[in-house]
């Protein structure tokens, strides 16, 4: 993985101080990637404006529902994409719990949100393992998986970082922790950060869902 390819996102750090430094760099990097200031275009959004970003245009991966999926399959819904792995000790379960809370805050609109969890550990995250993991949080959550090459190419498309870290006889994964939010037309709108609360997620999701409603 080249430094250039993964410049926009840094790995989830073990220490809080290192993570905060990385988060500050990420915020600046993502704004540059979008070729705009963080506040332009989306003044009321809590996340980073990605409306002009040249990334995350599509994916083609197998789903835990037994179907191959592309982004276009979810038109009409807001889509939230997160990269992680099932043996993640804290960041991934926190992320999925947070987005579940946000979905519940949306009320009836929660049915118009599709949460997608893309594994960065295809070696251990078999379809059955991944399905059990995501559906333990919500039966509507969808896990996506593929070959190591497919996962690599998808992460590159999203400028997402992941790296295998040996731990004695086993290993863990460092990975980036942004949540990519798409509107119902399939346009990438916002990158929500791991430090933001469920209320911020719900607010931004509600706003992108509103773009699919005719003006009154």
PDB file of C-alpha atoms in Angstrom:
ATOM      1  CA  UNK A   1       0.000   0.000   0.000  1.00  0.00           C
ATOM      2  CA  UNK A   2       1.513   3.289  -1.048  1.00  0.00           C
ATOM      3  CA  UNK A   3       1.617   6.374   1.142  1.00  0.00           C
ATOM      4  CA  UNK A   4      -0.168   8.344  -1.570  1.00  0.00           C
ATOM      5  CA  UNK A   5      -3.031   5.887  -1.897  1.00  0.00           C
ATOM      6  CA  UNK A   6      -3.823   5.923   1.806  1.00  0.00           C
ATOM      7  CA  UNK A   7      -2.996   9.546   2.613  1.00  0.00           C
ATOM      8  CA  UNK A   8      -6.582  10.472   3.438  1.00  0.00           C
ATOM      9  CA  UNK A   9      -7.018   8.088   6.351  1.00  0.00           C
ATOM     10  CA  UNK A  10      -4.696   6.908   9.093  1.00  0.00           C
ATOM     11  CA  UNK A  11      -4.966   3.691  11.131  1.00  0.00           C
ATOM     12  CA  UNK A  12      -6.960   3.544  14.328  1.00  0.00           C
ATOM     13  CA  UNK A  13      -4.317   4.232  16.980  1.00  0.00           C
ATOM     14  CA  UNK A  14      -3.824   2.332  20.194  1.00  0.00           C
ATOM     15  CA  UNK A  15      -3.272   5.458  22.268  1.00  0.00           C
ATOM     16  CA  UNK A  16      -5.686   8.370  22.547  1.00  0.00           C
ATOM     17  CA  UNK A  17      -2.978  10.992  21.923  1.00  0.00           C
ATOM     18  CA  UNK A  18      -1.843   9.328  18.702  1.00  0.00           C
ATOM     19  CA  UNK A  19      -5.460   8.917  17.583  1.00  0.00           C
ATOM     20  CA  UNK A  20      -6.245  12.587  18.144  1.00  0.00           C
ATOM     21  CA  UNK A  21      -3.228  13.641  16.094  1.00  0.00           C
ATOM     22  CA  UNK A  22      -4.303  11.288  13.333  1.00  0.00           C
ATOM     23  CA  UNK A  23      -7.884  12.587  13.465  1.00  0.00           C
ATOM     24  CA  UNK A  24      -6.694  16.170  13.041  1.00  0.00           C
ATOM     25  CA  UNK A  25      -4.655  15.174   9.980  1.00  0.00           C
ATOM     26  CA  UNK A  26      -7.572  13.202   8.589  1.00  0.00           C
ATOM     27  CA  UNK A  27      -9.956  16.122   8.832  1.00  0.00           C
ATOM     28  CA  UNK A  28      -7.571  18.279   6.837  1.00  0.00           C
ATOM     29  CA  UNK A  29      -6.834  15.515   4.361  1.00  0.00           C
ATOM     30  CA  UNK A  30     -10.474  14.768   3.679  1.00  0.00           C
ATOM     31  CA  UNK A  31     -11.243  18.439   3.135  1.00  0.00           C
ATOM     32  CA  UNK A  32      -8.437  18.606   0.591  1.00  0.00           C
ATOM     33  CA  UNK A  33      -9.722  15.453  -1.049  1.00  0.00           C
ATOM     34  CA  UNK A  34     -13.111  17.071  -1.490  1.00  0.00           C
ATOM     35  CA  UNK A  35     -11.404  20.113  -3.072  1.00  0.00           C
ATOM     36  CA  UNK A  36     -13.415  22.351  -0.771  1.00  0.00           C
ATOM     37  CA  UNK A  37     -13.481  23.711   2.754  1.00  0.00           C
ATOM     38  CA  UNK A  38     -15.119  21.592   5.416  1.00  0.00           C
ATOM     39  CA  UNK A  39     -17.890  24.116   5.841  1.00  0.00           C
ATOM     40  CA  UNK A  40     -18.736  24.681   2.183  1.00  0.00           C
ATOM     41  CA  UNK A  41     -21.771  23.080   0.593  1.00  0.00           C
ATOM     42  CA  UNK A  42     -23.037  21.414   3.772  1.00  0.00           C
ATOM     43  CA  UNK A  43     -23.166  24.176   6.424  1.00  0.00           C
ATOM     44  CA  UNK A  44     -25.503  22.274   8.734  1.00  0.00           C
ATOM     45  CA  UNK A  45     -23.768  18.904   8.561  1.00  0.00           C
ATOM     46  CA  UNK A  46     -21.853  17.500  11.503  1.00  0.00           C
ATOM     47  CA  UNK A  47     -19.540  15.382   9.361  1.00  0.00           C
ATOM     48  CA  UNK A  48     -16.979  16.393   6.783  1.00  0.00           C
ATOM     49  CA  UNK A  49     -18.345  17.562   3.437  1.00  0.00           C
ATOM     50  CA  UNK A  50     -17.532  14.956   0.785  1.00  0.00           C
ATOM     51  CA  UNK A  51     -19.893  16.163  -1.923  1.00  0.00           C
ATOM     52  CA  UNK A  52     -17.017  16.994  -4.289  1.00  0.00           C
ATOM     53  CA  UNK A  53     -14.693  14.150  -3.269  1.00  0.00           C
ATOM     54  CA  UNK A  54     -13.375  11.894  -6.012  1.00  0.00           C
ATOM     55  CA  UNK A  55     -13.662   8.647  -4.067  1.00  0.00           C
ATOM     56  CA  UNK A  56     -16.129   6.008  -2.955  1.00  0.00           C
ATOM     57  CA  UNK A  57     -17.916   5.960  -6.310  1.00  0.00           C
ATOM     58  CA  UNK A  58     -18.820   2.276  -6.227  1.00  0.00           C
ATOM     59  CA  UNK A  59     -18.020  -1.213  -4.976  1.00  0.00           C
ATOM     60  CA  UNK A  60     -18.785  -4.765  -6.092  1.00  0.00           C
ATOM     61  CA  UNK A  61     -18.675  -7.252  -3.239  1.00  0.00           C
ATOM     62  CA  UNK A  62     -20.591 -10.257  -1.967  1.00  0.00           C
ATOM     63  CA  UNK A  63     -23.139  -9.658   0.770  1.00  0.00           C
ATOM     64  CA  UNK A  64     -24.079 -11.702   3.808  1.00  0.00           C
ATOM     65  CA  UNK A  65     -27.500 -12.050   2.147  1.00  0.00           C
ATOM     66  CA  UNK A  66     -25.886 -14.227  -0.547  1.00  0.00           C
ATOM     67  CA  UNK A  67     -26.062 -11.557  -3.252  1.00  0.00           C
ATOM     68  CA  UNK A  68     -23.350  -9.513  -4.957  1.00  0.00           C
ATOM     69  CA  UNK A  69     -23.953  -5.816  -4.348  1.00  0.00           C
ATOM     70  CA  UNK A  70     -23.062  -2.507  -5.927  1.00  0.00           C
ATOM     71  CA  UNK A  71     -23.887   0.932  -4.613  1.00  0.00           C
ATOM     72  CA  UNK A  72     -26.759   1.313  -7.090  1.00  0.00           C
ATOM     73  CA  UNK A  73     -28.605  -1.556  -5.376  1.00  0.00           C
ATOM     74  CA  UNK A  74     -29.477   0.762  -2.512  1.00  0.00           C
ATOM     75  CA  UNK A  75     -30.930   3.726  -4.409  1.00  0.00           C
ATOM     76  CA  UNK A  76     -33.785   5.280  -2.472  1.00  0.00           C
ATOM     77  CA  UNK A  77     -32.032   4.786   0.865  1.00  0.00           C
ATOM     78  CA  UNK A  78     -29.329   6.600   2.752  1.00  0.00           C
ATOM     79  CA  UNK A  79     -26.277   4.317   2.887  1.00  0.00           C
ATOM     80  CA  UNK A  80     -23.654   4.310   5.636  1.00  0.00           C
ATOM     81  CA  UNK A  81     -20.444   2.422   4.821  1.00  0.00           C
ATOM     82  CA  UNK A  82     -17.868   1.390   7.433  1.00  0.00           C
ATOM     83  CA  UNK A  83     -14.682  -0.687   7.082  1.00  0.00           C
ATOM     84  CA  UNK A  84     -13.837  -3.030   9.963  1.00  0.00           C
ATOM     85  CA  UNK A  85     -13.456  -6.638  11.099  1.00  0.00           C
ATOM     86  CA  UNK A  86     -15.368  -8.940  13.413  1.00  0.00           C
ATOM     87  CA  UNK A  87     -12.540  -9.506  15.919  1.00  0.00           C
ATOM     88  CA  UNK A  88     -12.077  -5.764  16.413  1.00  0.00           C
ATOM     89  CA  UNK A  89     -12.032  -5.222  20.196  1.00  0.00           C
ATOM     90  CA  UNK A  90     -13.532  -1.729  20.457  1.00  0.00           C
ATOM     91  CA  UNK A  91     -13.784   0.560  17.418  1.00  0.00           C
ATOM     92  CA  UNK A  92     -16.043  -1.668  15.284  1.00  0.00           C
ATOM     93  CA  UNK A  93     -18.579  -2.655  17.953  1.00  0.00           C
ATOM     94  CA  UNK A  94     -18.678   0.965  19.091  1.00  0.00           C
ATOM     95  CA  UNK A  95     -19.301   2.116  15.516  1.00  0.00           C
ATOM     96  CA  UNK A  96     -22.120  -0.361  14.922  1.00  0.00           C
ATOM     97  CA  UNK A  97     -23.726   0.367  18.280  1.00  0.00           C
ATOM     98  CA  UNK A  98     -23.592   4.095  17.541  1.00  0.00           C
ATOM     99  CA  UNK A  99     -25.213   3.766  14.138  1.00  0.00           C
ATOM    100  CA  UNK A 100     -27.892   1.494  15.614  1.00  0.00           C
ATOM    101  CA  UNK A 101     -28.653   4.223  18.146  1.00  0.00           C
ATOM    102  CA  UNK A 102     -28.792   6.775  15.321  1.00  0.00           C
ATOM    103  CA  UNK A 103     -31.157   4.535  13.357  1.00  0.00           C
ATOM    104  CA  UNK A 104     -33.473   4.304  16.351  1.00  0.00           C
ATOM    105  CA  UNK A 105     -33.417   8.096  16.711  1.00  0.00           C
ATOM    106  CA  UNK A 106     -34.671   8.390  13.133  1.00  0.00           C
ATOM    107  CA  UNK A 107     -37.937   6.648  13.975  1.00  0.00           C
ATOM    108  CA  UNK A 108     -39.784   5.555  10.829  1.00  0.00           C
ATOM    109  CA  UNK A 109     -36.995   7.047   8.690  1.00  0.00           C
ATOM    110  CA  UNK A 110     -34.664   4.405  10.117  1.00  0.00           C
ATOM    111  CA  UNK A 111     -36.150   1.965   7.598  1.00  0.00           C
ATOM    112  CA  UNK A 112     -34.624   4.139   4.849  1.00  0.00           C
ATOM    113  CA  UNK A 113     -31.075   3.661   6.151  1.00  0.00           C
ATOM    114  CA  UNK A 114     -28.854   0.830   4.907  1.00  0.00           C
ATOM    115  CA  UNK A 115     -25.792   0.146   7.043  1.00  0.00           C
ATOM    116  CA  UNK A 116     -22.947  -1.640   5.234  1.00  0.00           C
ATOM    117  CA  UNK A 117     -19.984  -3.178   7.066  1.00  0.00           C
ATOM    118  CA  UNK A 118     -17.087  -4.064   4.744  1.00  0.00           C
ATOM    119  CA  UNK A 119     -14.623  -6.498   6.265  1.00  0.00           C
ATOM    120  CA  UNK A 120     -10.907  -5.775   6.011  1.00  0.00           C
ATOM    121  CA  UNK A 121     -10.131  -9.270   7.330  1.00  0.00           C
ATOM    122  CA  UNK A 122     -11.450 -11.672   4.667  1.00  0.00           C
ATOM    123  CA  UNK A 123      -9.121 -14.383   5.938  1.00  0.00           C
ATOM    124  CA  UNK A 124     -11.103 -14.813   9.174  1.00  0.00           C
ATOM    125  CA  UNK A 125     -14.399 -13.091   8.374  1.00  0.00           C
ATOM    126  CA  UNK A 126     -16.103 -15.910   6.520  1.00  0.00           C
ATOM    127  CA  UNK A 127     -19.637 -15.239   5.240  1.00  0.00           C
ATOM    128  CA  UNK A 128     -21.221 -17.036   8.222  1.00  0.00           C
ATOM    129  CA  UNK A 129     -19.023 -15.256  10.773  1.00  0.00           C
ATOM    130  CA  UNK A 130     -19.651 -11.862   9.182  1.00  0.00           C
ATOM    131  CA  UNK A 131     -23.409 -12.443   8.907  1.00  0.00           C
ATOM    132  CA  UNK A 132     -23.721 -13.435  12.570  1.00  0.00           C
ATOM    133  CA  UNK A 133     -21.664 -10.424  13.613  1.00  0.00           C
ATOM    134  CA  UNK A 134     -23.542  -7.682  11.775  1.00  0.00           C
ATOM    135  CA  UNK A 135     -26.989  -9.149  12.419  1.00  0.00           C
ATOM    136  CA  UNK A 136     -26.248  -9.337  16.151  1.00  0.00           C
ATOM    137  CA  UNK A 137     -26.452  -5.531  16.071  1.00  0.00           C
ATOM    138  CA  UNK A 138     -29.403  -5.268  13.669  1.00  0.00           C
ATOM    139  CA  UNK A 139     -30.914  -7.834  11.256  1.00  0.00           C
ATOM    140  CA  UNK A 140     -31.001  -5.147   8.572  1.00  0.00           C
ATOM    141  CA  UNK A 141     -27.256  -4.472   8.669  1.00  0.00           C
ATOM    142  CA  UNK A 142     -25.382  -5.941   5.718  1.00  0.00           C
ATOM    143  CA  UNK A 143     -21.848  -7.311   5.748  1.00  0.00           C
ATOM    144  CA  UNK A 144     -19.823  -7.244   2.533  1.00  0.00           C
ATOM    145  CA  UNK A 145     -16.804  -9.417   1.774  1.00  0.00           C
ATOM    146  CA  UNK A 146     -14.610 -10.482  -1.112  1.00  0.00           C
ATOM    147  CA  UNK A 147     -11.218 -11.844  -2.041  1.00  0.00           C
ATOM    148  CA  UNK A 148      -8.160 -10.094  -0.603  1.00  0.00           C
ATOM    149  CA  UNK A 149      -7.702  -8.372  -3.967  1.00  0.00           C
ATOM    150  CA  UNK A 150     -11.325  -7.200  -4.043  1.00  0.00           C
ATOM    151  CA  UNK A 151     -11.066  -5.824  -0.519  1.00  0.00           C
ATOM    152  CA  UNK A 152      -7.796  -4.077  -1.392  1.00  0.00           C
ATOM    153  CA  UNK A 153      -9.301  -2.467  -4.474  1.00  0.00           C
ATOM    154  CA  UNK A 154     -12.436  -1.388  -2.615  1.00  0.00           C
ATOM    155  CA  UNK A 155     -10.402   0.166   0.194  1.00  0.00           C
ATOM    156  CA  UNK A 156      -8.296   1.981  -2.382  1.00  0.00           C
ATOM    157  CA  UNK A 157     -11.465   3.373  -4.000  1.00  0.00           C
ATOM    158  CA  UNK A 158     -12.547   4.759  -0.614  1.00  0.00           C
ATOM    159  CA  UNK A 159      -9.027   5.883   0.379  1.00  0.00           C
ATOM    160  CA  UNK A 160      -9.474   3.660   3.428  1.00  0.00           C
ATOM    161  CA  UNK A 161      -6.542   2.289   5.391  1.00  0.00           C
ATOM    162  CA  UNK A 162      -6.086  -1.209   6.804  1.00  0.00           C
ATOM    163  CA  UNK A 163      -3.042  -3.235   7.800  1.00  0.00           C
ATOM    164  CA  UNK A 164      -2.421  -6.625   9.394  1.00  0.00           C
ATOM    165  CA  UNK A 165      -0.519  -6.339  12.693  1.00  0.00           C
ATOM    166  CA  UNK A 166       1.094  -9.556  14.047  1.00  0.00           C
ATOM    167  CA  UNK A 167       0.331 -10.374  17.703  1.00  0.00           C
ATOM    168  CA  UNK A 168       2.314 -13.441  18.710  1.00  0.00           C
ATOM    169  CA  UNK A 169       0.791 -16.455  16.994  1.00  0.00           C
ATOM    170  CA  UNK A 170      -2.127 -14.442  15.614  1.00  0.00           C
ATOM    171  CA  UNK A 171      -2.784 -10.929  14.313  1.00  0.00           C
ATOM    172  CA  UNK A 172      -5.080  -7.950  14.575  1.00  0.00           C
ATOM    173  CA  UNK A 173      -5.980  -5.249  12.055  1.00  0.00           C
ATOM    174  CA  UNK A 174      -5.299  -1.528  12.126  1.00  0.00           C
ATOM    175  CA  UNK A 175      -7.905   0.293  10.059  1.00  0.00           C
ATOM    176  CA  UNK A 176      -9.410   3.690   9.450  1.00  0.00           C
ATOM    177  CA  UNK A 177     -12.664   4.566  11.164  1.00  0.00           C
ATOM    178  CA  UNK A 178     -14.646   6.978   9.007  1.00  0.00           C
ATOM    179  CA  UNK A 179     -18.312   6.356   8.196  1.00  0.00           C
ATOM    180  CA  UNK A 180     -19.169   7.250   4.587  1.00  0.00           C
ATOM    181  CA  UNK A 181     -22.714   8.591   4.221  1.00  0.00           C
ATOM    182  CA  UNK A 182     -24.518   8.524   0.857  1.00  0.00           C
ATOM    183  CA  UNK A 183     -27.816  10.156  -0.011  1.00  0.00           C
ATOM    184  CA  UNK A 184     -30.713   8.223  -1.633  1.00  0.00           C
ATOM    185  CA  UNK A 185     -29.418   9.131  -5.103  1.00  0.00           C
ATOM    186  CA  UNK A 186     -26.154   7.310  -4.381  1.00  0.00           C
ATOM    187  CA  UNK A 187     -24.035  10.451  -3.958  1.00  0.00           C
ATOM    188  CA  UNK A 188     -21.338  10.528  -1.292  1.00  0.00           C
ATOM    189  CA  UNK A 189     -22.188  13.456   0.964  1.00  0.00           C
ATOM    190  CA  UNK A 190     -20.476  13.208   4.340  1.00  0.00           C
ATOM    191  CA  UNK A 191     -17.680  11.442   6.229  1.00  0.00           C
ATOM    192  CA  UNK A 192     -18.689  11.041   9.873  1.00  0.00           C
ATOM    193  CA  UNK A 193     -15.908  10.618  12.393  1.00  0.00           C
ATOM    194  CA  UNK A 194     -15.510   8.003  15.102  1.00  0.00           C
ATOM    195  CA  UNK A 195     -15.502  10.664  17.819  1.00  0.00           C
ATOM    196  CA  UNK A 196     -18.954  11.999  16.919  1.00  0.00           C
ATOM    197  CA  UNK A 197     -22.036  10.946  18.934  1.00  0.00           C
ATOM    198  CA  UNK A 198     -25.107   9.133  17.678  1.00  0.00           C
ATOM    199  CA  UNK A 199     -27.069  12.394  17.663  1.00  0.00           C
ATOM    200  CA  UNK A 200     -24.675  13.847  15.073  1.00  0.00           C
ATOM    201  CA  UNK A 201     -25.042  10.738  12.913  1.00  0.00           C
ATOM    202  CA  UNK A 202     -28.846  10.843  13.134  1.00  0.00           C
ATOM    203  CA  UNK A 203     -28.934  14.542  12.249  1.00  0.00           C
ATOM    204  CA  UNK A 204     -26.802  14.106   9.115  1.00  0.00           C
ATOM    205  CA  UNK A 205     -28.670  10.980   8.016  1.00  0.00           C
ATOM    206  CA  UNK A 206     -31.983  12.807   8.426  1.00  0.00           C
ATOM    207  CA  UNK A 207     -30.695  15.646   6.258  1.00  0.00           C
ATOM    208  CA  UNK A 208     -29.513  13.424   3.418  1.00  0.00           C
ATOM    209  CA  UNK A 209     -32.814  11.533   3.511  1.00  0.00           C
ATOM    210  CA  UNK A 210     -34.615  14.848   3.140  1.00  0.00           C
ATOM    211  CA  UNK A 211     -32.943  15.378  -0.245  1.00  0.00           C
ATOM    212  CA  UNK A 212     -35.100  12.533  -1.591  1.00  0.00           C
ATOM    213  CA  UNK A 213     -38.372  14.257  -0.693  1.00  0.00           C
ATOM    214  CA  UNK A 214     -40.095  16.785  -2.945  1.00  0.00           C
ATOM    215  CA  UNK A 215     -40.167  20.350  -1.639  1.00  0.00           C
ATOM    216  CA  UNK A 216     -43.440  21.222   0.081  1.00  0.00           C
TER     217      UNK A 216
END
